Amino acid sequence: MRHIKDLKEVQATYARDGVVLLRNMLAPEWGEKLCQAVDNEIRKGERYFAYKNMREHPGTFQDYCLKSDLGEWVAKVTNAAWASLIFDQIFAKEPGTRTKTGWHTDQPYWPIEGPMTTMWIALDEVDPDNGALEFVRGSHAWGAKYRPFKTDQKGAFSHYLEVDNPDYIDMPDFEADRGSYDVVHFPHMNPGDALVFDGMTVHSAMGNRTSTRRRRGYAVRCAVSGAKYVPRDSVTEWLHDPAMKVGDDFRGEKFPVIYEMKVEDVV
Ligand SMILES: O=C(O)CCC(=O)C(=O)O
């Protein structure tokens, strides 16, 4: 794996802010392959939320998730002994896709408790004009679990799920009250740069108000050491695994380990 410059600082930023930007994370040999694979998916029909779990099928996405240095990056940034794959997802905001992605956290949508993270890899240049992601810095550490909700295919709020689950609270209107929060974005990402963010970090994405510039992101969702399998009815049932028990480590046949620290790495 390529050397992570300033690893200690990267780890500290991730732990403190719940998000960190990694420059030049994607090894060059994967960039073109992933762009082509993403475009092949998009040709099947343009639906913002539809492209997920491509890694289940043989091909570029599976190869990238299982055979690249992705798992090691994830484990290193999160300071974890192992990382496993939850699923992968394409977020394409084509020119003129003005819809913003609403504020949300990811954890409530996944059958998981404990540390989990997303590696969001830019495949195009990304800035506020074509759909930068925004984050409420430090929100992963608040301990607040926000009720999952359904959106339409463009990302607009539709309705809450699990309305009676007392473990989850309705999400405040971060957009209306942005001034009260430490909202940050990264002004410019190059293709191959990546954002790593905690499953509890509140985030959103701007729309693409350009008429020419694509904004393709490839997100890989990972569990890391300490994460447990905790499925909840009617939430991403396609991620439930009858072979796993509640409380099991979040790793197994359905969620393959993509990195495990070797004994000789432990100092
Ligand atoms: O890329 C986007 O438009 C949104 C990404 C996002 O919300 C996520 O990866 O959880």
PDB file of C-alpha atoms and ligand atoms in Angstrom:
ATOM      1  CA  MET A   1       0.000   0.000   0.000  1.00  0.00           C
ATOM      2  CA  ARG A   2       1.139   3.551  -0.662  1.00  0.00           C
ATOM      3  CA  HIS A   3       2.339   5.437   2.346  1.00  0.00           C
ATOM      4  CA  ILE A   4      -0.263   7.637   4.095  1.00  0.00           C
ATOM      5  CA  LYS A   5       1.396  10.964   4.682  1.00  0.00           C
ATOM      6  CA  ASP A   6       0.864  12.251   8.229  1.00  0.00           C
ATOM      7  CA  LEU A   7      -1.078   9.168   9.317  1.00  0.00           C
ATOM      8  CA  LYS A   8      -1.252  10.247  12.966  1.00  0.00           C
ATOM      9  CA  GLU A   9      -2.715  13.607  11.980  1.00  0.00           C
ATOM     10  CA  VAL A  10      -5.206  11.945   9.612  1.00  0.00           C
ATOM     11  CA  GLN A  11      -6.313   9.592  12.394  1.00  0.00           C
ATOM     12  CA  ALA A  12      -6.638  12.463  14.871  1.00  0.00           C
ATOM     13  CA  THR A  13      -8.695  14.549  12.421  1.00  0.00           C
ATOM     14  CA  TYR A  14     -10.995  11.628  11.668  1.00  0.00           C
ATOM     15  CA  ALA A  15     -11.477  10.887  15.366  1.00  0.00           C
ATOM     16  CA  ARG A  16     -12.146  14.529  16.228  1.00  0.00           C
ATOM     17  CA  ASP A  17     -14.171  15.736  13.222  1.00  0.00           C
ATOM     18  CA  GLY A  18     -15.819  12.515  12.001  1.00  0.00           C
ATOM     19  CA  VAL A  19     -14.498  13.260   8.501  1.00  0.00           C
ATOM     20  CA  VAL A  20     -11.124  13.595   6.854  1.00  0.00           C
ATOM     21  CA  LEU A  21      -9.967  14.313   3.302  1.00  0.00           C
ATOM     22  CA  LEU A  22      -7.328  12.020   1.812  1.00  0.00           C
ATOM     23  CA  ARG A  23      -5.504  13.393  -1.180  1.00  0.00           C
ATOM     24  CA  ASN A  24      -4.668  11.002  -3.984  1.00  0.00           C
ATOM     25  CA  MET A  25      -6.086   7.955  -2.243  1.00  0.00           C
ATOM     26  CA  LEU A  26      -7.087   6.013  -5.352  1.00  0.00           C
ATOM     27  CA  ALA A  27      -4.220   4.161  -6.964  1.00  0.00           C
ATOM     28  CA  PRO A  28      -3.957   5.318 -10.594  1.00  0.00           C
ATOM     29  CA  GLU A  29      -4.591   1.867 -12.029  1.00  0.00           C
ATOM     30  CA  TRP A  30      -8.115   1.866 -10.549  1.00  0.00           C
ATOM     31  CA  GLY A  31      -9.229   5.353 -11.611  1.00  0.00           C
ATOM     32  CA  GLU A  32     -10.046   4.674 -15.243  1.00  0.00           C
ATOM     33  CA  LYS A  33     -11.488   1.222 -14.501  1.00  0.00           C
ATOM     34  CA  LEU A  34     -13.867   2.586 -11.873  1.00  0.00           C
ATOM     35  CA  CYS A  35     -14.963   5.470 -14.129  1.00  0.00           C
ATOM     36  CA  GLN A  36     -15.818   3.004 -16.879  1.00  0.00           C
ATOM     37  CA  ALA A  37     -17.623   0.670 -14.504  1.00  0.00           C
ATOM     38  CA  VAL A  38     -19.614   3.598 -13.082  1.00  0.00           C
ATOM     39  CA  ASP A  39     -20.601   4.761 -16.566  1.00  0.00           C
ATOM     40  CA  ASN A  40     -21.711   1.247 -17.495  1.00  0.00           C
ATOM     41  CA  GLU A  41     -24.029   1.255 -14.482  1.00  0.00           C
ATOM     42  CA  ILE A  42     -25.348   4.733 -15.218  1.00  0.00           C
ATOM     43  CA  ARG A  43     -26.219   3.741 -18.767  1.00  0.00           C
ATOM     44  CA  LYS A  44     -28.742   1.321 -17.290  1.00  0.00           C
ATOM     45  CA  GLY A  45     -30.860   4.311 -16.179  1.00  0.00           C
ATOM     46  CA  GLU A  46     -30.239   7.536 -14.335  1.00  0.00           C
ATOM     47  CA  ARG A  47     -31.439   7.099 -10.774  1.00  0.00           C
ATOM     48  CA  TYR A  48     -29.485   8.741  -8.011  1.00  0.00           C
ATOM     49  CA  PHE A  49     -29.964   6.150  -5.273  1.00  0.00           C
ATOM     50  CA  ALA A  50     -30.252   3.054  -7.416  1.00  0.00           C
ATOM     51  CA  TYR A  51     -26.662   2.043  -7.916  1.00  0.00           C
ATOM     52  CA  LYS A  52     -25.681  -0.028  -4.950  1.00  0.00           C
ATOM     53  CA  ASN A  53     -24.039  -3.279  -3.951  1.00  0.00           C
ATOM     54  CA  MET A  54     -22.425  -3.654  -7.359  1.00  0.00           C
ATOM     55  CA  ARG A  55     -19.578  -5.364  -5.516  1.00  0.00           C
ATOM     56  CA  GLU A  56     -21.735  -8.477  -5.087  1.00  0.00           C
ATOM     57  CA  HIS A  57     -21.219  -9.303  -8.750  1.00  0.00           C
ATOM     58  CA  PRO A  58     -17.927 -10.240 -10.360  1.00  0.00           C
ATOM     59  CA  GLY A  59     -16.317  -7.280 -12.104  1.00  0.00           C
ATOM     60  CA  THR A  60     -14.460  -4.055 -11.441  1.00  0.00           C
ATOM     61  CA  PHE A  61     -16.322  -3.021  -8.301  1.00  0.00           C
ATOM     62  CA  GLN A  62     -15.836  -6.407  -6.676  1.00  0.00           C
ATOM     63  CA  ASP A  63     -12.189  -6.485  -7.684  1.00  0.00           C
ATOM     64  CA  TYR A  64     -11.613  -2.999  -6.343  1.00  0.00           C
ATOM     65  CA  CYS A  65     -13.296  -3.730  -3.018  1.00  0.00           C
ATOM     66  CA  LEU A  66     -11.629  -7.090  -2.464  1.00  0.00           C
ATOM     67  CA  LYS A  67      -8.243  -6.791  -4.133  1.00  0.00           C
ATOM     68  CA  SER A  68      -7.138  -3.167  -3.785  1.00  0.00           C
ATOM     69  CA  ASP A  69      -5.598  -1.363  -0.817  1.00  0.00           C
ATOM     70  CA  LEU A  70      -9.010   0.139   0.087  1.00  0.00           C
ATOM     71  CA  GLY A  71      -9.451  -1.999   3.219  1.00  0.00           C
ATOM     72  CA  GLU A  72      -6.044  -1.056   4.519  1.00  0.00           C
ATOM     73  CA  TRP A  73      -6.727   2.657   4.032  1.00  0.00           C
ATOM     74  CA  VAL A  74     -10.017   2.294   5.884  1.00  0.00           C
ATOM     75  CA  ALA A  75      -8.422   0.409   8.764  1.00  0.00           C
ATOM     76  CA  LYS A  76      -5.483   2.791   9.003  1.00  0.00           C
ATOM     77  CA  VAL A  77      -7.582   5.977   9.003  1.00  0.00           C
ATOM     78  CA  THR A  78     -10.023   4.589  11.565  1.00  0.00           C
ATOM     79  CA  ASN A  79      -7.204   3.017  13.566  1.00  0.00           C
ATOM     80  CA  ALA A  80      -8.883  -0.382  13.410  1.00  0.00           C
ATOM     81  CA  ALA A  81      -7.569  -3.937  13.535  1.00  0.00           C
ATOM     82  CA  TRP A  82      -9.880  -5.087  10.743  1.00  0.00           C
ATOM     83  CA  ALA A  83     -12.273  -3.735   8.148  1.00  0.00           C
ATOM     84  CA  SER A  84     -15.161  -5.511   6.429  1.00  0.00           C
ATOM     85  CA  LEU A  85     -17.290  -4.577   3.486  1.00  0.00           C
ATOM     86  CA  ILE A  86     -20.911  -3.537   3.996  1.00  0.00           C
ATOM     87  CA  PHE A  87     -21.780  -2.439   0.455  1.00  0.00           C
ATOM     88  CA  ASP A  88     -20.749  -0.015  -2.246  1.00  0.00           C
ATOM     89  CA  GLN A  89     -22.725   2.725  -3.961  1.00  0.00           C
ATOM     90  CA  ILE A  90     -22.455   5.193  -6.835  1.00  0.00           C
ATOM     91  CA  PHE A  91     -23.509   8.803  -6.339  1.00  0.00           C
ATOM     92  CA  ALA A  92     -23.674  10.494  -9.701  1.00  0.00           C
ATOM     93  CA  LYS A  93     -24.828  14.074  -9.910  1.00  0.00           C
ATOM     94  CA  GLU A  94     -24.883  14.749 -13.591  1.00  0.00           C
ATOM     95  CA  PRO A  95     -24.767  18.351 -14.900  1.00  0.00           C
ATOM     96  CA  GLY A  96     -27.958  20.158 -14.023  1.00  0.00           C
ATOM     97  CA  THR A  97     -28.899  17.813 -11.137  1.00  0.00           C
ATOM     98  CA  ARG A  98     -29.744  20.659  -8.824  1.00  0.00           C
ATOM     99  CA  THR A  99     -31.329  18.590  -6.074  1.00  0.00           C
ATOM    100  CA  LYS A 100     -29.407  18.694  -2.838  1.00  0.00           C
ATOM    101  CA  THR A 101     -28.935  15.494  -0.888  1.00  0.00           C
ATOM    102  CA  GLY A 102     -30.639  16.123   2.430  1.00  0.00           C
ATOM    103  CA  TRP A 103     -28.853  16.063   5.794  1.00  0.00           C
ATOM    104  CA  HIS A 104     -28.617  12.567   7.219  1.00  0.00           C
ATOM    105  CA  THR A 105     -26.415  10.080   9.014  1.00  0.00           C
ATOM    106  CA  ASP A 106     -25.705   6.654   7.541  1.00  0.00           C
ATOM    107  CA  GLN A 107     -25.735   4.352  10.562  1.00  0.00           C
ATOM    108  CA  PRO A 108     -29.545   4.236  10.961  1.00  0.00           C
ATOM    109  CA  TYR A 109     -29.840   2.675   7.506  1.00  0.00           C
ATOM    110  CA  TRP A 110     -27.525  -0.210   8.171  1.00  0.00           C
ATOM    111  CA  PRO A 111     -27.928  -3.265  10.436  1.00  0.00           C
ATOM    112  CA  ILE A 112     -24.978  -2.249  12.514  1.00  0.00           C
ATOM    113  CA  GLU A 113     -23.899  -0.746  15.831  1.00  0.00           C
ATOM    114  CA  GLY A 114     -20.393   0.458  16.538  1.00  0.00           C
ATOM    115  CA  PRO A 115     -17.699   1.913  14.327  1.00  0.00           C
ATOM    116  CA  MET A 116     -18.484   2.090  10.630  1.00  0.00           C
ATOM    117  CA  THR A 117     -17.252   4.367   7.923  1.00  0.00           C
ATOM    118  CA  THR A 118     -17.584   5.410   4.306  1.00  0.00           C
ATOM    119  CA  MET A 119     -14.761   5.938   1.844  1.00  0.00           C
ATOM    120  CA  TRP A 120     -16.245   8.361  -0.711  1.00  0.00           C
ATOM    121  CA  ILE A 121     -13.952   8.534  -3.723  1.00  0.00           C
ATOM    122  CA  ALA A 122     -14.157  11.418  -6.174  1.00  0.00           C
ATOM    123  CA  LEU A 123     -14.008  10.260  -9.788  1.00  0.00           C
ATOM    124  CA  ASP A 124     -14.337  13.823 -11.129  1.00  0.00           C
ATOM    125  CA  GLU A 125     -13.234  17.158  -9.791  1.00  0.00           C
ATOM    126  CA  VAL A 126     -15.651  18.101  -7.016  1.00  0.00           C
ATOM    127  CA  ASP A 127     -16.381  21.576  -5.674  1.00  0.00           C
ATOM    128  CA  PRO A 128     -19.400  23.553  -4.485  1.00  0.00           C
ATOM    129  CA  ASP A 129     -20.533  24.176  -8.073  1.00  0.00           C
ATOM    130  CA  ASN A 130     -20.999  20.538  -8.999  1.00  0.00           C
ATOM    131  CA  GLY A 131     -21.966  18.940  -5.704  1.00  0.00           C
ATOM    132  CA  ALA A 132     -19.505  19.106  -2.811  1.00  0.00           C
ATOM    133  CA  LEU A 133     -20.397  17.122   0.292  1.00  0.00           C
ATOM    134  CA  GLU A 134     -20.991  19.032   3.511  1.00  0.00           C
ATOM    135  CA  PHE A 135     -20.483  17.788   7.044  1.00  0.00           C
ATOM    136  CA  VAL A 136     -21.433  18.895  10.522  1.00  0.00           C
ATOM    137  CA  ARG A 137     -18.000  18.647  12.039  1.00  0.00           C
ATOM    138  CA  GLY A 138     -17.836  16.571  15.198  1.00  0.00           C
ATOM    139  CA  SER A 139     -21.475  15.422  15.009  1.00  0.00           C
ATOM    140  CA  HIS A 140     -20.430  11.735  15.062  1.00  0.00           C
ATOM    141  CA  ALA A 141     -19.522  12.218  18.721  1.00  0.00           C
ATOM    142  CA  TRP A 142     -22.847  13.674  19.862  1.00  0.00           C
ATOM    143  CA  GLY A 143     -24.329  10.233  20.551  1.00  0.00           C
ATOM    144  CA  ALA A 144     -27.537  11.256  18.756  1.00  0.00           C
ATOM    145  CA  LYS A 145     -29.165   8.576  16.614  1.00  0.00           C
ATOM    146  CA  TYR A 146     -31.349  10.113  13.945  1.00  0.00           C
ATOM    147  CA  ARG A 147     -34.440   8.357  12.693  1.00  0.00           C
ATOM    148  CA  PRO A 148     -34.028   6.933   9.215  1.00  0.00           C
ATOM    149  CA  PHE A 149     -36.254   8.298   6.485  1.00  0.00           C
ATOM    150  CA  LYS A 150     -37.188   7.503   2.931  1.00  0.00           C
ATOM    151  CA  THR A 151     -36.451   9.914   0.142  1.00  0.00           C
ATOM    152  CA  ASP A 152     -37.528  10.061  -3.466  1.00  0.00           C
ATOM    153  CA  GLN A 153     -35.023   9.104  -6.174  1.00  0.00           C
ATOM    154  CA  LYS A 154     -33.714  12.669  -6.211  1.00  0.00           C
ATOM    155  CA  GLY A 155     -33.004  12.720  -2.497  1.00  0.00           C
ATOM    156  CA  ALA A 156     -35.915  14.830  -1.224  1.00  0.00           C
ATOM    157  CA  PHE A 157     -37.433  13.799   2.151  1.00  0.00           C
ATOM    158  CA  SER A 158     -40.484  11.552   1.839  1.00  0.00           C
ATOM    159  CA  HIS A 159     -41.323   9.988   5.235  1.00  0.00           C
ATOM    160  CA  TYR A 160     -39.753   8.630   8.422  1.00  0.00           C
ATOM    161  CA  LEU A 161     -39.185   4.935   9.054  1.00  0.00           C
ATOM    162  CA  GLU A 162     -39.283   3.360  12.531  1.00  0.00           C
ATOM    163  CA  VAL A 163     -41.481   6.106  13.910  1.00  0.00           C
ATOM    164  CA  ASP A 164     -41.986   4.207  17.185  1.00  0.00           C
ATOM    165  CA  ASN A 165     -38.363   3.264  17.849  1.00  0.00           C
ATOM    166  CA  PRO A 166     -37.364   5.202  21.000  1.00  0.00           C
ATOM    167  CA  ASP A 167     -33.642   4.756  20.249  1.00  0.00           C
ATOM    168  CA  TYR A 168     -33.933   7.216  17.379  1.00  0.00           C
ATOM    169  CA  ILE A 169     -34.908  10.873  17.355  1.00  0.00           C
ATOM    170  CA  ASP A 170     -36.182  13.033  14.509  1.00  0.00           C
ATOM    171  CA  MET A 171     -33.471  14.969  12.749  1.00  0.00           C
ATOM    172  CA  PRO A 172     -33.235  18.700  13.465  1.00  0.00           C
ATOM    173  CA  ASP A 173     -33.567  20.989  10.462  1.00  0.00           C
ATOM    174  CA  PHE A 174     -29.836  21.495   9.914  1.00  0.00           C
ATOM    175  CA  GLU A 175     -30.422  23.372   6.683  1.00  0.00           C
ATOM    176  CA  ALA A 176     -32.697  25.957   8.251  1.00  0.00           C
ATOM    177  CA  ASP A 177     -30.354  26.392  11.191  1.00  0.00           C
ATOM    178  CA  ARG A 178     -26.954  25.980   9.527  1.00  0.00           C
ATOM    179  CA  GLY A 179     -25.491  28.949  11.372  1.00  0.00           C
ATOM    180  CA  SER A 180     -25.791  27.098  14.674  1.00  0.00           C
ATOM    181  CA  TYR A 181     -23.599  24.227  13.517  1.00  0.00           C
ATOM    182  CA  ASP A 182     -19.999  23.801  12.470  1.00  0.00           C
ATOM    183  CA  VAL A 183     -20.774  23.030   8.815  1.00  0.00           C
ATOM    184  CA  VAL A 184     -17.733  22.330   6.646  1.00  0.00           C
ATOM    185  CA  HIS A 185     -16.998  21.284   3.097  1.00  0.00           C
ATOM    186  CA  PHE A 186     -13.797  20.681   1.176  1.00  0.00           C
ATOM    187  CA  PRO A 187     -13.515  23.380  -1.490  1.00  0.00           C
ATOM    188  CA  HIS A 188     -11.835  21.241  -4.113  1.00  0.00           C
ATOM    189  CA  MET A 189     -11.309  17.540  -4.629  1.00  0.00           C
ATOM    190  CA  ASN A 190      -9.362  16.029  -7.492  1.00  0.00           C
ATOM    191  CA  PRO A 191     -10.282  12.709  -9.054  1.00  0.00           C
ATOM    192  CA  GLY A 192      -8.785  10.069  -6.797  1.00  0.00           C
ATOM    193  CA  ASP A 193      -9.106  12.122  -3.611  1.00  0.00           C
ATOM    194  CA  ALA A 194     -11.381  10.575  -1.005  1.00  0.00           C
ATOM    195  CA  LEU A 195     -13.416  11.565   2.015  1.00  0.00           C
ATOM    196  CA  VAL A 196     -13.578   9.158   4.909  1.00  0.00           C
ATOM    197  CA  PHE A 197     -16.503   9.811   7.218  1.00  0.00           C
ATOM    198  CA  ASP A 198     -17.997   8.110  10.247  1.00  0.00           C
ATOM    199  CA  GLY A 199     -21.446   6.491   9.929  1.00  0.00           C
ATOM    200  CA  MET A 200     -22.722   8.876  12.622  1.00  0.00           C
ATOM    201  CA  THR A 201     -21.457  12.094  11.011  1.00  0.00           C
ATOM    202  CA  VAL A 202     -24.299  14.332   9.818  1.00  0.00           C
ATOM    203  CA  HIS A 203     -23.744  15.149   6.141  1.00  0.00           C
ATOM    204  CA  SER A 204     -25.401  16.276   2.937  1.00  0.00           C
ATOM    205  CA  ALA A 205     -24.369  17.108  -0.626  1.00  0.00           C
ATOM    206  CA  MET A 206     -24.901  20.185  -2.726  1.00  0.00           C
ATOM    207  CA  GLY A 207     -26.593  20.003  -6.121  1.00  0.00           C
ATOM    208  CA  ASN A 208     -24.749  20.157  -9.412  1.00  0.00           C
ATOM    209  CA  ARG A 209     -25.563  23.584 -10.796  1.00  0.00           C
ATOM    210  CA  THR A 210     -23.125  23.356 -13.697  1.00  0.00           C
ATOM    211  CA  SER A 211     -24.295  22.455 -17.159  1.00  0.00           C
ATOM    212  CA  THR A 212     -21.124  20.668 -18.203  1.00  0.00           C
ATOM    213  CA  ARG A 213     -19.293  19.128 -15.275  1.00  0.00           C
ATOM    214  CA  ARG A 214     -20.085  15.638 -14.067  1.00  0.00           C
ATOM    215  CA  ARG A 215     -19.791  14.702 -10.427  1.00  0.00           C
ATOM    216  CA  ARG A 216     -19.339  10.991  -9.910  1.00  0.00           C
ATOM    217  CA  GLY A 217     -18.617   9.656  -6.458  1.00  0.00           C
ATOM    218  CA  TYR A 218     -17.989   6.025  -5.583  1.00  0.00           C
ATOM    219  CA  ALA A 219     -18.740   5.254  -1.934  1.00  0.00           C
ATOM    220  CA  VAL A 220     -17.644   2.091  -0.155  1.00  0.00           C
ATOM    221  CA  ARG A 221     -19.269   1.430   3.201  1.00  0.00           C
ATOM    222  CA  CYS A 222     -17.196  -0.485   5.712  1.00  0.00           C
ATOM    223  CA  ALA A 223     -17.495  -1.801   9.234  1.00  0.00           C
ATOM    224  CA  VAL A 224     -14.386  -1.815  11.378  1.00  0.00           C
ATOM    225  CA  SER A 225     -13.274  -3.658  14.495  1.00  0.00           C
ATOM    226  CA  GLY A 226     -15.846  -3.219  17.254  1.00  0.00           C
ATOM    227  CA  ALA A 227     -18.812  -3.128  14.835  1.00  0.00           C
ATOM    228  CA  LYS A 228     -21.665  -5.519  15.621  1.00  0.00           C
ATOM    229  CA  TYR A 229     -24.469  -6.968  13.541  1.00  0.00           C
ATOM    230  CA  VAL A 230     -27.767  -5.511  14.842  1.00  0.00           C
ATOM    231  CA  PRO A 231     -30.546  -5.805  12.245  1.00  0.00           C
ATOM    232  CA  ARG A 232     -33.803  -3.878  12.624  1.00  0.00           C
ATOM    233  CA  ASP A 233     -37.083  -4.737  10.938  1.00  0.00           C
ATOM    234  CA  SER A 234     -37.927  -2.812   7.793  1.00  0.00           C
ATOM    235  CA  VAL A 235     -34.525  -1.104   7.529  1.00  0.00           C
ATOM    236  CA  THR A 236     -32.306  -2.256   4.622  1.00  0.00           C
ATOM    237  CA  GLU A 237     -33.533  -5.830   4.832  1.00  0.00           C
ATOM    238  CA  TRP A 238     -31.351  -6.603   1.826  1.00  0.00           C
ATOM    239  CA  LEU A 239     -28.420  -6.230   4.225  1.00  0.00           C
ATOM    240  CA  HIS A 240     -29.784  -8.752   6.720  1.00  0.00           C
ATOM    241  CA  ASP A 241     -27.968 -12.050   6.970  1.00  0.00           C
ATOM    242  CA  PRO A 242     -29.884 -14.999   8.447  1.00  0.00           C
ATOM    243  CA  ALA A 243     -26.539 -16.720   9.050  1.00  0.00           C
ATOM    244  CA  MET A 244     -25.523 -14.042  11.557  1.00  0.00           C
ATOM    245  CA  LYS A 245     -26.730 -13.552  15.119  1.00  0.00           C
ATOM    246  CA  VAL A 246     -27.526 -10.237  16.766  1.00  0.00           C
ATOM    247  CA  GLY A 247     -24.310  -8.971  18.352  1.00  0.00           C
ATOM    248  CA  ASP A 248     -21.940 -10.912  16.091  1.00  0.00           C
ATOM    249  CA  ASP A 249     -18.872  -9.076  14.838  1.00  0.00           C
ATOM    250  CA  PHE A 250     -19.865  -7.397  11.601  1.00  0.00           C
ATOM    251  CA  ARG A 251     -17.898  -9.690   9.333  1.00  0.00           C
ATOM    252  CA  GLY A 252     -18.575 -12.963   7.594  1.00  0.00           C
ATOM    253  CA  GLU A 253     -19.496 -14.423   4.246  1.00  0.00           C
ATOM    254  CA  LYS A 254     -21.889 -11.607   3.344  1.00  0.00           C
ATOM    255  CA  PHE A 255     -19.593  -8.923   4.735  1.00  0.00           C
ATOM    256  CA  PRO A 256     -16.101 -10.072   3.797  1.00  0.00           C
ATOM    257  CA  VAL A 257     -13.075  -8.903   5.721  1.00  0.00           C
ATOM    258  CA  ILE A 258     -11.034  -6.691   3.395  1.00  0.00           C
ATOM    259  CA  TYR A 259      -8.207  -5.992   5.791  1.00  0.00           C
ATOM    260  CA  GLU A 260      -6.932  -7.591   8.964  1.00  0.00           C
ATOM    261  CA  MET A 261      -3.911  -6.411  10.867  1.00  0.00           C
ATOM    262  CA  LYS A 262      -1.165  -9.019  11.039  1.00  0.00           C
ATOM    263  CA  VAL A 263       0.295  -9.933  14.394  1.00  0.00           C
ATOM    264  CA  GLU A 264       3.668  -8.529  13.334  1.00  0.00           C
ATOM    265  CA  ASP A 265       1.988  -5.139  12.695  1.00  0.00           C
ATOM    266  CA  VAL A 266       0.988  -4.820  16.348  1.00  0.00           C
ATOM    267  CA  VAL A 267       3.613  -2.860  18.222  1.00  0.00           C
TER     268      VAL A 267
HETATM  269  O1  LIG B   1     -22.522  11.915  -2.890  1.00  0.00           O
HETATM  270  C1  LIG B   1     -23.623  12.284  -2.539  1.00  0.00           C
HETATM  271  O2  LIG B   1     -24.335  12.960  -3.276  1.00  0.00           O
HETATM  272  C2  LIG B   1     -24.145  11.899  -1.180  1.00  0.00           C
HETATM  273  C3  LIG B   1     -23.254  10.931  -0.484  1.00  0.00           C
HETATM  274  C4  LIG B   1     -23.818  10.476   0.815  1.00  0.00           C
HETATM  275  O3  LIG B   1     -24.718  11.024   1.367  1.00  0.00           O
HETATM  276  C5  LIG B   1     -23.232   9.292   1.412  1.00  0.00           C
HETATM  277  O4  LIG B   1     -22.261   8.731   0.876  1.00  0.00           O
HETATM  278  O5  LIG B   1     -23.731   8.869   2.475  1.00  0.00           O
END
